[in-house]
CSV table of C-alpha atoms in Angstrom, one decimal:
chain,number,residue,atom,x,y,z
V,11,MET,CA,-20.0,23.1,71.9
V,12,SER,CA,-20.3,26.8,71.5
V,13,ASP,CA,-19.7,28.6,68.2
V,14,SER,CA,-16.4,29.9,69.4
V,15,GLN,CA,-15.3,26.4,70.4
V,16,GLU,CA,-16.4,25.1,67.0
V,17,ARG,CA,-14.3,27.8,65.3
V,18,LYS,CA,-11.3,27.0,67.5
V,19,PHE,CA,-11.7,23.3,66.7
V,20,PHE,CA,-11.5,23.8,63.0
V,21,GLU,CA,-8.7,26.3,63.3
V,22,ASP,CA,-6.7,23.7,65.2
V,23,ILE,CA,-7.5,20.8,62.9
V,24,TYR,CA,-6.7,22.8,59.8
V,25,ARG,CA,-3.3,23.8,61.3
V,26,ILE,CA,-2.6,20.1,62.1
V,27,PHE,CA,-3.6,18.8,58.7
V,28,SER,CA,-1.8,21.3,56.5
V,29,SER,CA,1.0,19.4,54.7
V,30,PRO,CA,0.7,18.6,51.0
V,31,LEU,CA,0.3,14.9,50.4
V,32,SER,CA,3.5,14.7,48.4
V,33,ASN,CA,6.6,16.8,47.5
V,34,ILE,CA,5.4,16.8,43.9
V,35,ASP,CA,2.7,19.1,42.5
V,36,CYS,CA,0.4,16.3,41.6
V,37,GLY,CA,-2.2,18.7,40.1
V,38,GLU,CA,0.2,19.3,37.2
V,39,LYS,CA,0.3,15.5,36.7
V,40,CYS,CA,-3.4,14.9,36.5
V,41,GLY,CA,-4.3,18.3,35.1
V,42,ALA,CA,-2.4,17.5,31.9
V,43,PHE,CA,-5.1,14.9,31.1
V,44,ASN,CA,-8.1,16.9,32.3
V,45,GLU,CA,-10.1,19.5,30.5
V,46,TYR,CA,-8.4,23.0,30.5
V,47,GLY,CA,-5.6,21.6,32.7
V,48,VAL,CA,-7.7,21.7,35.8
V,49,PRO,CA,-6.4,19.4,38.6
V,50,VAL,CA,-8.9,16.6,39.1
V,51,CYS,CA,-9.4,17.3,42.8
V,52,CYS,CA,-10.4,20.9,41.9
V,53,ASP,CA,-12.8,20.0,39.1
V,54,VAL,CA,-16.3,20.4,40.5
V,55,SER,CA,-17.7,18.6,37.4
V,56,LEU,CA,-15.9,15.5,38.7
V,57,ILE,CA,-15.8,16.0,42.5
V,58,VAL,CA,-18.0,18.1,44.7
V,59,PRO,CA,-16.4,18.8,48.1
V,60,SER,CA,-18.3,18.6,51.3
V,61,ALA,CA,-17.9,20.2,54.7
V,62,TYR,CA,-19.3,19.6,58.2
V,63,ARG,CA,-22.0,22.1,59.0
V,64,ALA,CA,-19.9,23.6,61.8
V,65,GLU,CA,-16.9,23.6,59.4
V,66,TRP,CA,-19.0,25.5,56.8
V,67,ASP,CA,-20.1,28.0,59.5
V,68,TYR,CA,-16.4,28.6,60.3
V,69,LEU,CA,-15.4,29.0,56.7
V,70,LYS,CA,-18.2,31.5,56.0
V,71,ASP,CA,-16.7,33.8,58.6
V,72,VAL,CA,-13.1,33.7,57.5
V,73,THR,CA,-13.0,33.4,53.7
V,74,ASP,CA,-14.9,34.0,50.5
V,75,LEU,CA,-13.4,30.9,48.9
V,76,TRP,CA,-16.6,28.7,49.3
V,77,GLN,CA,-20.2,28.9,48.5
V,78,PRO,CA,-23.0,26.3,48.6
V,79,TRP,CA,-23.0,23.9,45.6
V,80,ARG,CA,-26.2,23.9,43.5
V,81,SER,CA,-27.0,22.0,40.3
V,82,SER,CA,-29.9,22.2,37.9
V,83,ASN,CA,-29.2,18.7,36.6
V,84,PRO,CA,-31.6,16.1,38.1
V,85,ILE,CA,-28.9,13.5,37.9
V,86,ASP,CA,-26.8,15.4,40.4
V,87,ALA,CA,-29.6,15.3,43.0
V,88,ASP,CA,-28.2,11.9,44.1
V,89,LEU,CA,-25.1,13.7,45.5
V,90,GLU,CA,-27.3,15.3,48.2
V,91,ASP,CA,-28.4,11.8,49.3
V,92,ASP,CA,-24.9,10.4,49.3
V,93,VAL,CA,-23.3,13.1,51.5
V,94,GLN,CA,-22.7,12.1,55.2
V,95,ASP,CA,-25.3,13.4,57.7
V,96,GLY,CA,-24.3,16.7,59.0
V,97,GLN,CA,-22.4,17.8,55.9
V,98,VAL,CA,-23.1,20.2,53.1
V,99,LEU,CA,-21.9,20.3,49.5
V,100,LEU,CA,-19.7,23.3,48.5
V,101,LYS,CA,-17.9,24.7,45.5
V,102,CYS,CA,-14.8,27.0,45.6
V,103,LEU,CA,-13.6,29.8,43.4
V,104,GLY,CA,-11.4,27.5,41.5
V,105,TYR,CA,-7.8,26.2,41.8
V,106,ARG,CA,-6.2,29.4,40.5
V,107,GLN,CA,-7.7,31.3,43.5
V,108,CYS,CA,-7.2,28.5,46.1
V,109,GLN,CA,-6.6,29.6,49.7
V,110,ARG,CA,-4.9,26.5,50.9
V,111,GLN,CA,-5.3,27.3,54.6
V,112,TYR,CA,-9.0,27.2,54.1
V,113,ARG,CA,-9.4,24.0,52.2
V,114,THR,CA,-12.0,21.7,53.7
V,115,MET,CA,-11.2,18.4,55.4
V,116,THR,CA,-12.4,16.5,52.4
V,117,CYS,CA,-10.1,18.6,50.1
V,118,ARG,CA,-7.1,17.9,52.3
V,119,ALA,CA,-7.9,14.2,52.4
V,120,PHE,CA,-8.6,13.6,48.7
V,121,PRO,CA,-8.2,11.0,47.1
V,122,PHE,CA,-8.2,9.2,50.5
V,123,PHE,CA,-10.7,8.5,53.3
V,124,PRO,CA,-10.2,6.8,56.7
V,125,TYR,CA,-10.5,3.1,56.5
V,126,LEU,CA,-11.9,1.3,59.6
V,127,ASP,CA,-12.0,-2.4,60.2
V,128,SER,CA,-15.1,-4.4,61.4
V,129,LYS,CA,-14.0,-3.7,65.0
V,130,GLY,CA,-13.9,0.1,64.4
V,131,ASN,CA,-10.1,0.3,64.4
V,132,PHE,CA,-8.8,3.2,62.2
V,133,LEU,CA,-6.1,1.3,60.2
V,134,GLY,CA,-5.1,3.7,57.5
V,135,LEU,CA,-5.8,5.5,54.2
V,136,MET,CA,-7.9,4.0,51.4
V,137,TYR,CA,-8.5,5.7,48.1
V,138,PHE,CA,-11.8,6.3,46.3
V,139,GLN,CA,-11.7,3.7,43.6
V,140,GLU,CA,-13.9,5.7,41.2
V,141,TYR,CA,-11.1,8.2,40.6
V,142,ARG,CA,-8.4,5.7,39.7
V,143,GLU,CA,-8.2,6.8,36.1
V,144,TYR,CA,-8.3,10.5,36.9
V,145,CYS,CA,-6.0,10.9,39.9
V,146,TRP,CA,-2.3,10.6,39.4
V,147,ILE,CA,-1.6,10.0,43.1
V,148,ILE,CA,-3.6,6.7,43.0
V,149,SER,CA,-1.2,5.3,40.5
V,150,ASN,CA,1.8,6.6,42.4
V,151,LEU,CA,1.1,5.9,46.1
V,152,SER,CA,4.8,5.8,46.9
V,153,VAL,CA,4.9,9.6,46.8
V,154,VAL,CA,2.5,10.1,49.7
V,155,THR,CA,4.7,11.3,52.5
V,156,PRO,CA,4.9,9.9,56.1
V,157,THR,CA,4.2,13.5,57.3
V,158,TYR,CA,1.0,13.7,55.4
V,159,LYS,CA,-0.1,10.2,56.7
V,160,ALA,CA,0.7,11.2,60.3
V,161,GLU,CA,-1.3,14.4,60.0
V,162,PHE,CA,-4.2,12.5,58.3
V,163,GLN,CA,-4.3,10.1,61.3
V,164,GLN,CA,-4.1,12.9,63.9
V,165,ALA,CA,-6.7,15.1,62.3
V,166,PHE,CA,-9.3,12.3,61.8
V,167,ASN,CA,-8.8,11.0,65.3
V,168,LEU,CA,-9.6,14.5,66.5
V,169,LEU,CA,-12.6,14.6,64.2
V,170,PHE,CA,-13.9,11.2,65.3
V,171,ASN,CA,-13.6,12.2,68.9
V,172,GLN,CA,-15.5,15.4,68.3
V,173,TYR,CA,-18.1,13.9,65.9
V,174,PRO,CA,-18.5,10.2,66.7
V,175,GLU,CA,-21.2,9.9,64.1
V,176,SER,CA,-18.6,10.7,61.5
V,177,LYS,CA,-16.5,7.7,62.6
V,178,GLU,CA,-19.6,5.5,62.4
V,179,SER,CA,-20.3,6.7,58.8
V,180,TYR,CA,-16.7,5.8,57.7
V,181,ALA,CA,-17.0,2.5,59.5
V,182,GLN,CA,-20.2,1.8,57.5
V,183,PHE,CA,-18.6,2.9,54.3
V,184,SER,CA,-15.6,0.7,54.9
V,185,SER,CA,-17.9,-2.3,55.6
V,186,TYR,CA,-19.8,-1.6,52.4
V,187,LEU,CA,-16.6,-1.6,50.4
V,188,ARG,CA,-15.4,-4.9,52.0
V,189,LYS,CA,-18.6,-6.5,50.8
V,190,GLU,CA,-18.1,-5.0,47.3
V,191,LYS,CA,-14.5,-6.1,47.1
V,192,ALA,CA,-15.5,-9.6,48.3
V,193,ILE,CA,-18.0,-9.9,45.5
V,194,SER,CA,-15.5,-8.8,42.9
V,195,ASP,CA,-12.8,-11.0,44.5
V,196,ASP,CA,-10.5,-8.0,44.9
V,197,LYS,CA,-8.2,-6.9,47.6
V,198,ILE,CA,-8.3,-3.6,49.5
V,199,ILE,CA,-5.2,-1.4,49.0
V,200,LEU,CA,-4.3,0.4,52.3
V,201,LEU,CA,-1.7,2.9,53.3
V,202,ASP,CA,-1.0,2.3,57.0
V,203,PHE,CA,0.5,4.7,59.5
V,204,ASP,CA,3.9,2.9,59.6
V,205,ASP,CA,4.7,3.9,56.0
V,206,ASN,CA,3.7,0.5,54.6
V,207,VAL,CA,1.3,-0.4,51.8
V,208,LEU,CA,-0.9,-3.4,52.5
V,209,LEU,CA,-3.2,-5.6,50.6
V,210,LEU,CA,-6.2,-6.6,52.8
V,211,ASP,CA,-8.5,-9.5,52.2
V,212,PRO,CA,-12.1,-8.2,52.5
V,213,ASP,CA,-13.4,-11.5,53.9
V,214,SER,CA,-10.9,-12.4,56.5
V,215,GLU,CA,-9.5,-8.8,57.0
V,216,ILE,CA,-6.0,-10.3,57.0
V,217,SER,CA,-3.5,-8.0,55.4
V,218,TYR,CA,0.0,-8.5,54.1
V,219,GLN,CA,2.7,-6.0,53.1
V,220,VAL,CA,3.6,-5.5,49.4
V,221,THR,CA,5.8,-3.1,47.6
V,222,TYR,CA,4.6,0.0,45.7
V,223,GLU,CA,6.1,-1.5,42.5
V,224,GLU,CA,3.7,-4.4,42.7
V,225,LEU,CA,0.6,-2.1,42.6
V,226,GLU,CA,-1.3,-1.5,39.4
V,227,SER,CA,-1.5,1.9,37.7
V,228,PHE,CA,-4.5,3.2,35.9
V,229,GLY,CA,-5.7,5.1,32.8
V,230,PRO,CA,-3.1,7.4,31.2
V,231,PHE,CA,-0.8,7.0,34.2
V,232,SER,CA,-0.2,3.4,33.4
V,233,ILE,CA,1.9,4.7,30.5
V,234,THR,CA,3.4,7.8,32.0
V,235,LYS,CA,4.5,6.0,35.1
V,236,ASP,CA,7.2,4.2,33.2
V,237,LEU,CA,8.5,7.4,31.5
V,238,ASN,CA,11.2,9.5,33.0
V,239,PHE,CA,11.6,13.0,31.5
V,240,PRO,CA,14.9,14.9,31.7
V,241,ASP,CA,13.7,17.3,34.3
V,242,GLU,CA,12.1,14.7,36.6
V,243,ASP,CA,13.5,12.2,39.1
V,244,PRO,CA,12.2,8.7,38.9
V,245,ILE,CA,9.2,8.0,41.1
């Protein structure tokens, strides 16, 4: 694919995957419990975004929002090893200077990633478990809109078609998580593309539908979830 075609691809995929994941400003919800009020998904000390190399080439040409991420801490060196092949780690100017139209795919997807079963079927959205106590959305999955889930599905299908190695990486990651969940005797929580929330057995891969009210909430959100303030509607 030529440079101009790569540019057009990411222009299109960004346009498709542009809706917020909820109608609530979730950054205000999690930021209240994070240092300096910074939304968790924008705190580079917690989460370092990545971009496909072609995506980074596109972003460099159209915005000053991003620059390569560097760390002098030897502990952080593992992040370079964990990133998918063909991706680079980036940092942005900060949430107060966000240019939403130029968010990376990983920014748009957070706290979710595509879940694939053992046959390679793209079944839905799974969240990164390590952020359960930081991300308000994970304790309030009911607010994720059908529009967002539909755009997530369309965008990643396009990405998988363009970069098959990315689909394989997510398939391997999903397989790894099934093994981890099986060891801990835990179920996988999945948002499907029919607006259902499912519990999936990691061994049999059989899933069944549950209600959002049955799901656990985490960290400080296990308390605030049950509180309704005068200026808020119940979740």
